[in-house]
Coordinates of C-alpha atoms in Angstrom, one line a residue:
M1 CA 112.3 177.2 87.4
K2 CA 112.6 174.0 85.6
R3 CA 111.4 172.2 81.8
S4 CA 110.6 169.2 82.1
Y5 CA 109.7 166.6 79.4
G6 CA 107.0 164.6 81.2
N7 CA 108.4 163.8 85.0
A8 CA 110.4 165.7 87.5
Y9 CA 107.8 168.3 88.2
D10 CA 108.4 169.9 91.4
S11 CA 109.8 172.7 90.2
L12 CA 109.5 176.1 92.4
A13 CA 107.5 178.6 89.6
G14 CA 106.5 178.5 86.6
I15 CA 105.1 181.2 84.4
G16 CA 102.0 180.6 82.0
A17 CA 102.0 182.8 79.0
V18 CA 98.8 183.6 76.7
I19 CA 99.8 184.9 73.0
G20 CA 97.8 185.7 70.3
Y21 CA 97.4 183.0 67.4
R22 CA 97.4 185.6 64.8
T23 CA 98.7 188.4 66.1
G24 CA 101.9 186.9 67.6
K25 CA 101.4 189.1 70.6
I26 CA 101.7 188.5 74.8
L27 CA 98.2 188.6 75.3
F28 CA 98.8 187.6 79.3
V29 CA 102.3 186.4 81.1
G30 CA 101.0 185.0 85.1
I31 CA 103.9 184.4 87.2
R32 CA 103.4 181.2 90.4
N33 CA 105.8 181.0 92.9
K34 CA 106.1 178.9 95.8
Y35 CA 109.1 179.6 97.2
C36 CA 110.3 183.8 98.7
T37 CA 113.4 183.7 100.4
V38 CA 113.1 185.7 103.3
C39 CA 109.7 184.0 104.1
D40 CA 111.5 180.8 104.6
M41 CA 114.3 181.9 106.2
A42 CA 111.8 183.6 108.8
E43 CA 110.5 180.4 109.8
R44 CA 113.2 179.1 110.0
N45 CA 114.5 181.2 112.6
Y46 CA 111.0 181.4 113.8
C47 CA 110.5 184.4 113.8
E48 CA 107.9 187.2 111.9
P49 CA 109.3 187.8 108.6
R50 CA 110.5 191.2 108.3
T51 CA 108.5 194.2 105.8
H52 CA 109.3 193.2 102.8
K53 CA 107.3 192.3 99.1
C54 CA 107.1 189.1 98.5
Y55 CA 105.8 187.4 95.8
K56 CA 104.9 183.7 97.1
N57 CA 101.1 183.2 95.6
F58 CA 101.3 179.8 95.2
D59 CA 101.0 177.7 98.1
R60 CA 104.5 175.6 98.9
N61 CA 101.9 172.0 99.1
A62 CA 100.2 172.0 96.3
S63 CA 101.5 170.6 92.8
S64 CA 104.1 172.1 91.1
T65 CA 101.9 170.7 87.1
R66 CA 99.2 173.5 88.6
M67 CA 101.1 176.1 88.4
E68 CA 101.2 176.6 84.6
A69 CA 97.3 175.8 84.7
D70 CA 96.0 178.5 87.7
A71 CA 98.4 181.1 85.9
I72 CA 96.7 180.1 82.2
A73 CA 93.0 180.4 83.4
E74 CA 93.4 184.1 84.8
G75 CA 94.6 185.0 82.1
F76 CA 90.8 183.8 80.4
N77 CA 89.1 185.5 83.5
D78 CA 91.1 188.4 82.7
S79 CA 91.1 188.6 79.4
L80 CA 86.9 190.8 79.1
K81 CA 89.0 192.9 81.2
M82 CA 92.2 193.7 80.2
H83 CA 91.7 193.7 76.7
G84 CA 87.7 192.6 75.6
L85 CA 88.2 189.9 73.8
I86 CA 86.7 186.0 74.5
Y87 CA 89.4 183.5 74.1
K88 CA 86.5 180.6 72.2
T89 CA 90.0 178.4 71.0
I90 CA 93.2 177.2 72.6
I91 CA 96.1 175.4 71.0
A92 CA 98.4 173.8 74.1
D93 CA 100.0 170.2 74.0
G94 CA 97.9 167.2 75.1
D95 CA 98.0 168.0 79.1
S96 CA 94.4 168.2 79.6
N97 CA 95.2 170.2 83.2
V98 CA 95.7 173.5 81.7
Y99 CA 92.0 172.9 80.0
K100 CA 90.3 170.8 82.0
C101 CA 90.9 174.3 84.5
I102 CA 89.5 176.4 81.8
L103 CA 86.2 174.0 81.8
H104 CA 86.0 174.3 85.6
N105 CA 86.3 178.1 86.1
N106 CA 84.1 178.9 83.1
P107 CA 85.5 182.4 82.9
Y108 CA 83.0 183.1 79.9
S109 CA 79.1 181.6 81.6
E110 CA 77.8 184.8 81.3
Q111 CA 78.5 185.2 77.4
M112 CA 77.2 181.2 77.2
V113 CA 81.1 179.9 75.5
V114 CA 82.3 177.2 75.7
V115 CA 86.6 176.9 75.7
K116 CA 87.4 174.4 72.5
K117 CA 91.2 173.3 72.4
I118 CA 93.4 172.1 69.5
E119 CA 96.2 170.9 70.3
C120 CA 99.6 172.2 69.0
T121 CA 101.1 170.2 66.1
N122 CA 104.7 169.3 67.6
H123 CA 103.7 167.8 70.8
L124 CA 101.0 166.2 68.6
L125 CA 103.5 164.5 67.4
R126 CA 106.3 164.5 70.0
N127 CA 103.3 162.6 71.6
L128 CA 102.4 159.6 68.4
C129 CA 106.3 158.8 68.7
K130 CA 105.9 158.4 72.7
K131 CA 102.7 156.4 71.8
L132 CA 104.7 154.2 69.0
K133 CA 107.8 154.0 71.0
I134 CA 105.4 152.4 73.9
V135 CA 104.9 149.9 71.3
A136 CA 108.1 148.4 70.1
E137 CA 108.5 148.0 73.3
T138 CA 105.9 145.6 73.8
T139 CA 106.6 142.8 76.1
R140 CA 105.4 139.4 76.3
P141 CA 106.5 136.1 77.5
K142 CA 108.8 134.5 76.3
T143 CA 105.6 130.9 76.1
Q144 CA 103.6 133.3 74.7
R145 CA 105.8 135.2 72.1
K146 CA 106.1 134.0 68.5
R147 CA 109.3 133.6 66.7
G148 CA 109.6 136.7 64.9
F149 CA 108.8 138.8 67.3
I150 CA 111.6 140.7 68.4
E151 CA 112.1 141.6 64.7
M152 CA 109.3 143.0 64.0
R153 CA 109.6 145.5 67.6
N154 CA 112.6 146.8 65.4
V155 CA 111.0 146.9 62.7
V156 CA 108.4 149.3 64.5
K157 CA 111.2 151.4 66.8
K158 CA 112.9 151.8 62.7
S159 CA 110.5 153.0 61.6
I160 CA 108.2 155.9 64.2
L161 CA 110.4 159.0 62.5
K162 CA 109.3 158.0 59.3
I163 CA 105.3 158.0 60.4
R164 CA 106.3 161.1 61.6
K165 CA 108.2 162.7 58.6
E166 CA 105.1 160.7 56.7
V167 CA 102.2 162.9 58.8
I168 CA 103.9 166.4 58.0
R169 CA 105.0 165.6 54.5
I170 CA 100.9 164.1 53.3
A171 CA 100.2 167.5 55.5
S172 CA 102.4 169.5 54.0
V173 CA 100.3 168.6 50.7
R174 CA 96.9 168.5 51.3
N175 CA 97.6 172.2 52.6
E176 CA 98.7 172.8 49.8
E177 CA 96.0 172.1 47.1
M178 CA 93.3 174.6 46.3
Q179 CA 90.1 173.4 47.5
P180 CA 87.8 173.6 50.6
H181 CA 89.2 173.7 54.2
H182 CA 86.9 170.0 54.4
Y183 CA 87.3 168.4 51.7
K184 CA 91.2 168.8 53.2
A185 CA 90.1 167.5 56.3
T186 CA 89.0 165.2 55.5
E187 CA 91.4 163.5 52.8
L188 CA 93.4 163.6 55.3
R189 CA 92.3 161.8 57.6
K190 CA 92.8 159.1 54.8
D191 CA 95.9 159.5 53.7
I192 CA 96.6 159.3 57.7
L193 CA 94.9 156.3 58.4
N194 CA 96.6 155.1 55.1
I195 CA 99.7 155.6 56.6
P196 CA 100.4 152.5 58.3
S197 CA 100.4 149.9 55.5
H198 CA 102.2 152.4 53.0
I199 CA 105.1 152.5 55.7
F200 CA 105.1 149.2 56.1
G201 CA 104.9 147.8 52.7
D202 CA 101.5 147.5 51.9
H203 CA 100.5 149.4 49.0
N204 CA 97.3 149.0 47.8
Q205 CA 95.5 151.7 48.4
C206 CA 99.1 154.1 48.2
K207 CA 97.9 155.1 43.8
E208 CA 94.1 156.1 45.5
R209 CA 95.7 158.2 47.6
G210 CA 98.3 159.3 45.5
Y211 CA 101.6 158.7 47.1
K212 CA 104.7 158.3 45.5
C213 CA 105.6 154.1 47.1
E214 CA 109.4 154.3 44.9
D215 CA 110.4 157.3 47.4
D216 CA 113.3 156.0 50.3
C217 CA 110.9 155.7 53.9
V218 CA 108.9 153.3 52.7
M219 CA 110.3 149.5 53.7
E220 CA 110.2 146.4 50.1
K221 CA 108.9 143.7 52.3
N222 CA 105.8 144.1 52.6
Y223 CA 105.7 143.6 57.1
V224 CA 102.0 144.6 57.8
P225 CA 101.3 140.0 57.7
L226 CA 104.2 139.5 60.3
L227 CA 103.1 142.6 62.9
K228 CA 98.8 141.4 62.3
L229 CA 100.7 138.2 63.8
H230 CA 102.0 139.6 66.6
G231 CA 99.6 141.7 67.3
L232 CA 101.8 144.7 66.3
Y233 CA 99.5 146.0 63.9
P234 CA 97.0 147.1 65.5
K235 CA 98.4 148.8 68.3
I236 CA 101.0 151.2 66.2
E237 CA 96.3 151.8 64.1
T238 CA 95.3 153.0 67.0
A239 CA 98.2 155.7 67.6
V240 CA 97.7 156.6 64.0
T241 CA 94.4 157.2 64.4
Y242 CA 95.3 159.8 67.7
T243 CA 96.9 161.6 65.4
R244 CA 93.7 161.7 62.4
C245 CA 91.5 162.4 65.4
D246 CA 92.6 165.9 66.6
Q247 CA 92.6 168.6 65.4
K248 CA 95.6 170.0 64.4
V249 CA 97.1 173.8 63.0
R250 CA 100.5 174.8 61.8

């Protein structure tokens, strides 16, 4: 079994676990194996395998990405039988395979409960950085490229971690406020939408949102007009809006 971040999904084994968010207790562990040494040796020698305890429980020809989804879905299917619990919400990464598999199995159809999904903060921020990196790597033919395009790409590239840190900062500030949850959520969405302007030097909305524009993370020059000129700013806003539209946990 090996760890992969976005590629090389060819592992022969996989593990999926269901852990309670508030208790931290392990509720279910599912293991999937595509390989058995005894069975493999027998197949190579064109003979029947000897009597053994075989742990192969997943199709060798099936995609390895399905193993995690299959294991987690089993945990949801067995939650009532094992613990008498209904898992109404799953906190997971941006990969929709697990969630789609759970919805397909519809484990709580008799209870008329549809499982909802919340994307975890770590994966949400990782996906945000990926999207911003794509913006920073935008290419155009030289005939369509305006002067300063490469410079603006570099400005975006250098600002990716600044944007990530700013999301974390304002989320922390809003979380500590003694306000109703719905109010904090609404204001946080507005704060996140203002991040691109704030980071790239346009502070027209910053005072209203309570930003401290003297921080080191802020650009001295206003790059927003130039980013708009080269068509990069709308792409940045789209990436940040993705973060705003998702539910997050700490």
